[in-house]
Structures are given as C-alpha cells and as structure tokens.
Amino acid sequence: MTSDDRTLHRQAALVAGRPAPHIAPRRQPAHRISSDAEAIAIAHDLAKDFAAGAVARDRERKLPIAEIERFSQSGLWAITVPKDYGGAGVSTATLAEVTAIISAADSSIGQIPQNHFYMVEALRLAGTEEQKAHYFGRILDGDRLGNAFTEIGTRTPVDFKTRIVARDGKLLLNGQKFYATGSLFAHIVVAVAKDDRERVQIVFIDRATPGLALIDDWSSFGQRSTGSGTVTFDDVEVSPFQVVDHDVVFERPTPMGPLAQIVHAAVQVGIARGALAETISYVRAYARPFFELDIEHGYEDPHSIHAVGDVSIRVHAANALLVRAGHLLDAATAEPNDRTVAAASIAVAEVKAYGTEAAQLAANKLIELGGARSTLEAYGLDRFWRNARTHSLHDPVRWKYHHIGNYYLNGLLPPRHGAI
C-alpha cells in the first residue's frame, strides 16, 4: 500500500465515522488489587453504577469513557499481572467472574478489556524481562491496552496485510484494522502485523505516536458502545523493544487461546445473567395475565413460571461451566502441556457454546414473557438479544461443537489458536 493509498483509506474511514475521543492522561496511579476476593467485590460495586446508564449508552451509542476510566483505575484491568511483577495474579476463574459481573450490567463494557487481557498474557508468555517490567508496570499504574488485530477484506479474519518492515534503518508499521475493540479508550494500541519473515508480531504503540489514527466508525446493531471501529497505521515508527513475537505462543502448548476465549465466554454468561434478572424484575412489575386465566398477576401465569424455571436452570448451568473452565485453565497455566491445554480449551469451548445459547434464550424469553409493552424503546430490553447475537459472531459457535465432538468421540486435540 502506497502512502497515497493509506491516506485515502484513512479519509474514507473518517468520512464514515468520527475521530477518536480525547483520553486524558492519568492523574494518579490506579488502585492495586491484592486478592481474588477484592477483585470480585470491586466488580460488584462498579456493576451497580454501570447498569444505571446501560440503556442510555446503548440507545445513543455513547462511548463509556468515564466508566472505562473508573474500571481501569479500580485496578481490575491489572488483576492478571503476575505476582512476581507486583500484580494480584488472580485465578482465571476470578477473571471470568469479574467479566461476567460487569457484562451482566453492560456487556459492551464487559467486552472492552478482553484484548487487553489477551495482550497481558502475550507479554507473560513471550515478552522479555525488560518488556514485562516496563509494560506490566504501566498496566499496574492504570494504562489500558487496545486491540488492533482483525482486518476487513482479507480471505479470513486471521490473514493480515498490515506489515512491519525495516526501511532506512527504521522499523515502520503500515496497515488498517477494524473490529478494534478497546483502542478508542487505550493508552497503548497493540497492533498485529506480519514481518518480513511472514511471522506474526504484536506491536505496542503509544496512543500519541505520529501516524496512528483512531476512528469511531463502529455501527453494529449490538455491542454498540464498544467502539470497535478502525485503526490505521501510516509509517508508524517503532523500536524492537515494542515488538513481541505472537506466533511463538502457539508453537508450544500454552493457555493463550483458552485465556482469550474464556473472557468472551464470560461476556455471554453475563448477558444471560442480566437478561434473566431483567426478566424476573420486569415480569413481576409489568406483565399482565392472559385473559383466559383467572389470576391477578402476570407472574402467576404457569407458562411464565415454567419458562423462568427453564432459563434459570440454563443460566446456572452456564455459571457452573464457567467456573469449571476457569479451574481447568488455571491447571493448564500451572502445568502447560498438550493434555492440560487441550482440556482447558475444550472446557472453555463448552461454556462459550452453552453460554451463547443461554444468553440468546434468556434474551428471547425476556421479550416473550414481558409482552408487547416490553418492546418499547424506553425500556431498552432488546439490547440483551442484540448484544448476545452480535458478540456471538466473534468466532463461530458451530466450530466449538466440532472440536468438542472430535475431542470426546475421536480423541483429537483441538488446534492451538486464539479462537478455541
């Protein structure tokens, strides 16, 4: 891509969207969380406030800038930094539960740090000691990482035209990304690019670096306030210190893939929880009985009672699968090998598949049992279905069942990549 081509791409994206919002520099270091219990308690406190504005943010496609600042300053974005580097080093089960708690309140906010945690894990597995000390320190202080991974127009979502090349004694990054969840809110944008050996690298780039452009052009009908739009790189100069090998973490058994996926699974479980809680609240407050029934309240309808019971069982099952997957992923982190990593990957695939079905069922039943009034825009109840459906497309659930079936029926280990 020539310089003129890159300029045209950037101009086209700007026409379709808005420039990135201003992200103020941190005024003080973030709080440092010291335990799993503290992380979960803080998540519950934040979720109460995040839930209050979720309908308005979704309706107006309003970016949750203040909420994300509170989220990262609370210390929750640093909970997976290893203890050896000053972090809490919480269990994966705790990371998943924190994500589900926040996602039940607002699934856009719950999804935004997913790639942040992915890149923290990449640093843990492939970074040098100097890189870990530097970037983990910044993350502990409250800096947020943003994703610039997937591109539009390539044959598959993991084909990359974005390149990092040596030219005139410099390392230069060029390309364009989309679905860049988290980048609009990031202090550091993490780009995925191929080098001259065709190896995939991840590149850590400070937000204010010349040649980096962030564009707010995300227009999906769900997950509307994730800001998952366009990032462009136009001769962005980087140093070798900013580059970490991405391929190496999949050339041996590591928990990288299931760690990425358990956060996505937790988003779906959170949506299922939120939709079920909203169903119970709404039906008890507003649902009217069917005229054939001689009852006083809609919540006495036997069909509604049965449906809420059914959804409750499925949400509880999804919760249990999430905890199980977290424990197996912790075991794979402690002792990574073909067997433990495969078991963790399959367990995470199970909760992603089942949690996605539970979220969509709960979202459907919310409207069905709520009745015609529940479709009014003021309530914003359709957001649960739109968010569950949109987020489920991150990677196809149908392939989860394929790998799960092959594992149990034929003893085939799942592939090692970031989507299983």
Coordinates of C-alpha atoms in Angstrom, one line a residue:
M1 CA 0.0 0.0 0.0
T2 CA 1.4 3.4 -1.0
S3 CA 1.3 6.5 1.1
D4 CA -1.5 7.9 -1.1
D5 CA -3.5 4.7 -0.7
R6 CA -3.1 4.8 3.1
T7 CA -4.3 8.4 3.1
L8 CA -7.3 7.5 1.1
H9 CA -8.2 4.6 3.4
R10 CA -7.9 6.9 6.4
Q11 CA -10.0 9.6 4.8
A12 CA -12.7 7.1 3.9
A13 CA -12.9 5.8 7.4
L14 CA -13.1 9.3 8.8
V15 CA -16.0 10.1 6.5
A16 CA -17.8 7.0 7.8
G17 CA -17.1 7.8 11.4
R18 CA -15.8 10.3 13.9
P19 CA -12.3 11.0 15.2
A20 CA -11.3 9.2 18.4
P21 CA -12.4 10.8 21.7
H22 CA -9.8 12.6 23.8
I23 CA -8.4 10.3 26.5
A24 CA -6.9 12.4 29.3
P25 CA -3.6 11.3 30.7
R26 CA -3.8 9.5 34.1
R27 CA -3.7 11.9 37.0
Q28 CA -2.7 9.2 39.5
P29 CA -1.8 5.5 39.6
A30 CA -4.6 3.1 39.7
H31 CA -5.6 1.2 42.8
R32 CA -3.7 -2.1 43.2
I33 CA -5.9 -5.1 44.0
S34 CA -4.3 -7.7 46.2
S35 CA -6.7 -10.7 46.1
D36 CA -9.3 -12.5 44.2
A37 CA -12.0 -11.6 46.7
E38 CA -11.2 -7.9 46.4
A39 CA -11.4 -8.1 42.6
I40 CA -14.9 -9.7 42.8
A41 CA -16.1 -7.2 45.4
I42 CA -14.9 -4.2 43.3
A43 CA -16.6 -5.7 40.2
H44 CA -19.9 -5.9 42.0
D45 CA -19.6 -2.2 43.2
L46 CA -18.8 -1.0 39.7
A47 CA -21.5 -3.1 38.0
K48 CA -24.3 -1.4 40.1
D49 CA -23.2 2.0 38.6
F50 CA -22.6 0.7 35.1
A51 CA -26.1 -0.8 34.9
A52 CA -27.7 2.5 35.7
G53 CA -26.6 4.1 32.4
A54 CA -26.6 1.0 30.2
V55 CA -29.9 1.7 28.4
A56 CA -29.0 5.3 27.5
R57 CA -25.5 4.4 26.3
D58 CA -26.9 1.7 24.1
R59 CA -29.6 3.9 22.7
E60 CA -27.3 6.9 22.0
R61 CA -24.3 4.8 21.0
K62 CA -22.5 6.7 23.7
L63 CA -18.9 5.7 24.4
P64 CA -18.4 4.8 28.1
I65 CA -15.3 6.9 28.5
A66 CA -15.9 7.8 32.2
E67 CA -16.9 4.3 33.0
I68 CA -13.8 2.8 31.4
E69 CA -11.7 5.2 33.3
R70 CA -13.3 4.1 36.6
F71 CA -13.0 0.5 35.5
S72 CA -9.2 0.6 34.9
Q73 CA -8.5 3.0 37.8
S74 CA -10.2 0.4 40.1
G75 CA -7.3 -1.9 39.4
L76 CA -9.4 -4.6 37.7
W77 CA -7.5 -4.2 34.4
A78 CA -4.3 -5.3 36.2
I79 CA -5.6 -8.3 38.0
T80 CA -3.8 -10.8 35.7
V81 CA -0.4 -9.2 36.1
P82 CA 1.7 -11.9 37.8
K83 CA 2.5 -11.5 41.4
D84 CA 6.3 -11.6 40.6
Y85 CA 5.8 -8.2 38.9
G86 CA 3.6 -6.6 41.6
G87 CA 0.2 -7.8 40.4
A88 CA -2.6 -9.7 42.1
G89 CA -2.1 -12.7 39.7
V90 CA -5.8 -13.7 40.2
S91 CA -7.1 -17.1 39.1
T92 CA -8.7 -17.4 35.7
A93 CA -11.9 -18.3 37.4
T94 CA -11.8 -14.9 39.1
L95 CA -11.1 -13.1 35.8
A96 CA -14.1 -14.8 34.2
E97 CA -16.3 -14.0 37.1
V98 CA -15.3 -10.3 37.1
T99 CA -16.1 -10.2 33.3
A100 CA -19.5 -11.9 33.8
I101 CA -20.4 -9.5 36.6
I102 CA -19.6 -6.4 34.6
S103 CA -21.2 -7.9 31.4
A104 CA -24.5 -8.6 33.2
A105 CA -24.6 -4.8 33.9
D106 CA -23.4 -3.7 30.4
S107 CA -21.9 -6.2 28.1
S108 CA -20.2 -3.6 25.9
I109 CA -18.1 -2.5 28.9
G110 CA -17.5 -6.2 29.8
Q111 CA -16.1 -6.9 26.4
I112 CA -13.8 -3.9 26.0
P113 CA -10.9 -5.2 28.1
Q114 CA -10.9 -8.7 26.5
N115 CA -8.0 -7.9 24.2
H116 CA -6.2 -6.1 27.0
F117 CA -6.1 -9.3 29.0
Y118 CA -5.1 -11.2 25.9
M119 CA -2.1 -9.0 25.3
V120 CA -1.1 -9.1 29.0
E121 CA -1.0 -12.9 28.6
A122 CA 1.1 -12.5 25.4
L123 CA 3.6 -10.4 27.4
R124 CA 3.7 -13.0 30.2
L125 CA 4.4 -15.8 27.7
A126 CA 6.6 -14.2 25.1
G127 CA 7.9 -10.9 26.4
T128 CA 11.5 -10.3 27.6
E129 CA 12.1 -9.5 31.2
E130 CA 12.6 -5.8 30.3
Q131 CA 9.3 -5.7 28.3
K132 CA 7.4 -7.3 31.2
A133 CA 8.8 -4.9 33.8
H134 CA 8.0 -1.9 31.6
Y135 CA 4.5 -2.8 30.4
F136 CA 3.3 -4.6 33.5
G137 CA 4.4 -1.5 35.5
R138 CA 2.3 0.7 33.2
I139 CA -0.7 -1.6 33.4
L140 CA -0.5 -1.7 37.2
D141 CA -0.5 2.1 37.1
G142 CA -3.7 2.1 35.1
D143 CA -2.6 2.2 31.4
R144 CA -5.1 0.4 29.1
L145 CA -4.1 -1.8 26.1
G146 CA -6.3 -1.7 23.0
N147 CA -6.8 -4.2 20.2
A148 CA -5.8 -3.7 16.6
F149 CA -6.0 -7.3 15.4
T150 CA -8.5 -8.1 12.7
E151 CA -8.8 -6.6 9.2
I152 CA -11.6 -6.3 6.7
G153 CA -11.3 -7.6 3.2
T154 CA -8.9 -10.4 3.8
R155 CA -9.7 -14.0 2.9
T156 CA -10.1 -15.0 6.6
P157 CA -10.1 -12.9 9.8
V158 CA -6.5 -14.1 10.6
D159 CA -5.0 -13.0 7.3
F160 CA -3.0 -9.8 7.7
K161 CA -2.0 -7.2 5.2
T162 CA -0.6 -4.9 8.0
R163 CA 3.2 -5.1 7.8
I164 CA 6.1 -4.1 10.0
V165 CA 9.2 -3.6 7.8
A166 CA 12.7 -2.3 8.2
R167 CA 13.4 0.7 5.9
D168 CA 16.2 3.2 6.0
G169 CA 17.3 2.0 9.4
K170 CA 13.9 2.2 10.9
L171 CA 11.0 -0.2 11.8
L172 CA 7.8 1.1 10.2
L173 CA 4.3 -0.2 10.6
N174 CA 1.6 0.3 7.9
G175 CA -1.9 -1.0 7.5
Q176 CA -5.5 -0.7 8.6
K177 CA -7.6 -2.6 11.2
F178 CA -11.2 -2.9 12.0
Y179 CA -13.1 -4.5 15.0
A180 CA -10.5 -2.8 17.1
T181 CA -12.3 -3.2 20.5
G182 CA -10.7 -1.1 23.2
S183 CA -8.5 1.0 21.0
L184 CA -10.6 4.2 21.3
F185 CA -10.1 4.0 25.1
A186 CA -6.5 2.8 25.1
H187 CA -3.3 4.4 26.2
I188 CA -1.4 1.8 24.2
V189 CA -2.7 0.4 21.0
V190 CA -1.4 -3.2 20.3
A191 CA -1.2 -4.0 16.6
V192 CA -0.9 -7.4 15.0
A193 CA 1.3 -7.4 11.9
K194 CA 3.5 -9.6 9.8
D195 CA 7.2 -9.1 9.5
D196 CA 9.5 -9.7 6.5
R197 CA 9.7 -13.4 7.6
E198 CA 5.9 -13.7 7.5
R199 CA 5.8 -14.2 11.2
V200 CA 3.0 -12.5 13.1
Q201 CA 4.2 -9.9 15.6
I202 CA 2.4 -7.8 18.2
V203 CA 3.5 -4.2 18.4
F204 CA 2.8 -1.9 21.4
I205 CA 2.3 1.7 20.3
D206 CA 1.6 4.7 22.5
R207 CA -1.6 6.4 21.6
A208 CA 0.0 9.8 20.6
T209 CA 2.5 8.2 18.2
P210 CA 2.6 10.1 14.8
G211 CA 1.0 8.1 12.0
L212 CA -1.5 6.3 14.3
A213 CA -5.2 7.2 13.7
L214 CA -8.2 6.0 15.7
I215 CA -11.6 6.4 14.1
D216 CA -15.0 5.9 15.8
D217 CA -17.0 4.2 12.9
W218 CA -18.5 1.2 14.7
S219 CA -22.1 0.8 13.5
S220 CA -23.2 -2.7 14.6
F221 CA -26.8 -3.1 16.0
G222 CA -25.3 -4.7 19.1
Q223 CA -22.4 -4.1 21.5
R224 CA -23.0 -0.6 20.2
S225 CA -20.7 1.2 22.7
T226 CA -17.6 -1.0 22.4
G227 CA -16.1 1.5 19.9
S228 CA -14.8 -1.4 17.8
G229 CA -14.0 0.6 14.7
T230 CA -11.0 1.5 12.6
V231 CA -7.3 2.0 13.4
T232 CA -4.8 3.0 10.7
F233 CA -1.0 3.0 10.7
D234 CA 0.8 5.3 8.3
D235 CA 4.6 4.8 8.6
V236 CA 4.4 4.5 12.3
E237 CA 7.9 4.2 13.6
V238 CA 8.5 1.7 16.3
S239 CA 11.5 0.2 18.1
P240 CA 12.4 -3.5 18.6
F241 CA 11.5 -3.1 22.3
Q242 CA 7.9 -2.5 21.3
V243 CA 7.6 -5.8 19.4
V244 CA 6.7 -9.2 20.8
D245 CA 6.5 -12.5 18.8
H246 CA 2.9 -13.6 18.6
D247 CA 3.4 -16.9 16.7
V248 CA 5.7 -18.3 19.4
V249 CA 2.9 -18.6 22.0
F250 CA 1.1 -21.1 19.7
E251 CA 4.1 -23.1 18.7
R252 CA 4.0 -24.9 22.0
P253 CA 1.1 -25.7 24.4
T254 CA 0.2 -22.5 26.3
P255 CA -3.0 -21.2 27.8
M256 CA -3.1 -18.3 25.4
G257 CA -6.0 -19.5 23.3
P258 CA -8.4 -20.6 26.1
L259 CA -7.5 -17.4 28.1
A260 CA -8.7 -15.3 25.2
Q261 CA -11.8 -17.3 24.8
I262 CA -12.9 -17.6 28.5
V263 CA -13.3 -13.8 28.6
H264 CA -15.6 -14.0 25.6
A265 CA -17.5 -16.9 27.2
A266 CA -17.9 -14.8 30.4
V267 CA -19.4 -12.0 28.4
Q268 CA -22.1 -14.3 27.1
V269 CA -22.7 -15.8 30.6
G270 CA -23.0 -12.2 31.9
I271 CA -25.6 -11.3 29.2
A272 CA -27.6 -14.4 30.2
R273 CA -27.5 -13.4 33.9
G274 CA -28.5 -9.9 33.1
A275 CA -31.4 -10.9 30.8
L276 CA -32.7 -13.4 33.4
A277 CA -32.6 -10.8 36.2
E278 CA -34.3 -8.3 33.9
T279 CA -37.0 -10.9 33.0
I280 CA -37.8 -11.6 36.7
S281 CA -37.9 -7.9 37.5
Y282 CA -40.0 -6.8 34.5
V283 CA -42.5 -9.7 34.7
R284 CA -43.1 -9.1 38.3
A285 CA -43.6 -5.4 37.8
Y286 CA -45.4 -5.2 34.5
A287 CA -46.5 -8.4 32.8
R288 CA -50.3 -8.9 32.6
P289 CA -52.1 -12.2 32.8
F290 CA -53.5 -13.8 29.7
F291 CA -57.3 -13.2 29.6
E292 CA -58.1 -16.9 29.7
L293 CA -56.6 -17.2 33.2
D294 CA -58.4 -16.3 36.4
I295 CA -55.3 -14.9 38.1
E296 CA -54.4 -11.4 39.4
H297 CA -50.8 -11.0 38.2
G298 CA -48.8 -12.0 35.1
Y299 CA -46.1 -13.6 37.3
E300 CA -48.7 -16.2 38.3
D301 CA -49.1 -17.5 34.7
P302 CA -48.0 -21.2 34.8
H303 CA -46.3 -20.9 31.4
S304 CA -44.3 -17.9 32.5
I305 CA -43.3 -19.7 35.7
H306 CA -42.1 -22.7 33.7
A307 CA -40.2 -20.6 31.3
V308 CA -38.4 -18.7 34.1
G309 CA -37.6 -22.0 35.7
D310 CA -36.1 -23.4 32.4
V311 CA -34.0 -20.3 31.8
S312 CA -32.8 -20.3 35.4
I313 CA -31.5 -23.8 35.1
R314 CA -29.7 -23.0 31.9
V315 CA -28.1 -19.9 33.4
H316 CA -27.0 -21.8 36.5
A317 CA -25.5 -24.5 34.3
A318 CA -23.6 -21.9 32.3
N319 CA -22.3 -20.4 35.5
A320 CA -21.1 -23.8 36.6
L321 CA -19.4 -24.5 33.3
L322 CA -17.6 -21.1 33.5
V323 CA -16.2 -22.0 36.9
R324 CA -15.1 -25.4 35.7
A325 CA -13.4 -23.9 32.7
G326 CA -11.6 -21.4 34.9
H327 CA -10.2 -24.2 37.1
L328 CA -9.0 -26.3 34.2
L329 CA -7.4 -23.2 32.7
D330 CA -5.6 -22.5 35.9
A331 CA -4.3 -26.0 35.9
A332 CA -3.1 -25.5 32.3
T333 CA -1.4 -22.3 33.3
A334 CA 0.4 -24.0 36.2
E335 CA 1.5 -27.0 34.1
P336 CA 1.1 -26.3 30.4
N337 CA 1.3 -29.4 28.2
D338 CA -0.7 -30.9 25.3
R339 CA -3.1 -32.6 27.7
T340 CA -3.8 -29.8 30.1
V341 CA -4.1 -27.1 27.4
A342 CA -6.4 -29.3 25.3
A343 CA -8.7 -30.0 28.4
A344 CA -8.8 -26.2 29.1
S345 CA -9.6 -25.3 25.5
I346 CA -12.4 -27.8 25.3
A347 CA -13.9 -26.7 28.7
V348 CA -13.8 -23.1 27.5
A349 CA -15.4 -24.1 24.2
E350 CA -18.2 -25.8 26.1
V351 CA -19.1 -22.8 28.2
K352 CA -18.8 -20.5 25.2
A353 CA -21.2 -22.6 23.2
Y354 CA -23.6 -23.2 26.0
G355 CA -23.4 -19.7 27.4
T356 CA -24.2 -18.3 24.0
E357 CA -27.3 -20.4 23.7
A358 CA -28.3 -19.5 27.3
A359 CA -27.8 -15.8 26.6
Q360 CA -30.0 -15.8 23.4
L361 CA -32.7 -17.9 25.1
A362 CA -32.8 -15.6 28.1
A363 CA -33.0 -12.5 25.9
N364 CA -35.8 -14.0 23.8
K365 CA -37.8 -15.0 26.9
L366 CA -37.4 -11.6 28.3
I367 CA -39.4 -10.1 25.5
E368 CA -41.8 -13.0 25.1
L369 CA -42.8 -13.0 28.8
G370 CA -42.8 -9.3 29.1
G371 CA -45.4 -8.8 26.4
A372 CA -45.9 -6.1 23.9
R373 CA -45.0 -3.3 26.4
S374 CA -41.6 -4.7 26.8
T375 CA -40.7 -3.7 23.2
L376 CA -41.0 0.0 23.9
E377 CA -37.7 1.8 23.3
A378 CA -37.7 3.4 26.7
Y379 CA -37.0 0.1 28.4
G380 CA -34.2 -0.9 26.0
L381 CA -34.8 -4.6 26.7
D382 CA -33.9 -5.6 23.1
R383 CA -30.3 -4.8 23.9
F384 CA -29.8 -8.1 25.5
W385 CA -30.6 -10.1 22.4
R386 CA -28.8 -7.6 20.1
N387 CA -25.7 -7.8 22.3
A388 CA -25.7 -11.6 22.6
R389 CA -26.2 -12.1 18.9
T390 CA -23.6 -9.6 17.9
H391 CA -20.9 -10.8 20.4
S392 CA -21.6 -14.4 19.4
L393 CA -20.2 -13.7 15.9
H394 CA -16.7 -13.0 17.3
D395 CA -15.9 -16.6 16.4
P396 CA -18.4 -19.2 15.2
V397 CA -20.0 -21.4 17.9
R398 CA -20.7 -24.1 15.4
W399 CA -16.9 -24.8 15.3
K400 CA -16.9 -25.2 19.1
Y401 CA -19.2 -28.2 18.8
H402 CA -17.0 -29.6 16.1
H403 CA -13.9 -29.5 18.2
I404 CA -15.7 -30.7 21.3
G405 CA -17.2 -33.6 19.5
N406 CA -13.8 -34.6 17.9
Y407 CA -12.2 -34.4 21.4
Y408 CA -14.6 -36.7 23.1
L409 CA -15.5 -39.0 20.2
N410 CA -12.2 -39.4 18.4
G411 CA -9.6 -38.2 20.9
L412 CA -8.4 -35.4 18.7
L413 CA -6.9 -32.4 20.5
P414 CA -8.2 -29.0 19.4
P415 CA -5.9 -26.8 17.3
R416 CA -3.8 -24.1 19.1
H417 CA -5.0 -20.6 18.2
G418 CA -6.8 -17.7 19.8
A419 CA -10.4 -18.9 18.9
I420 CA -10.5 -22.2 20.8

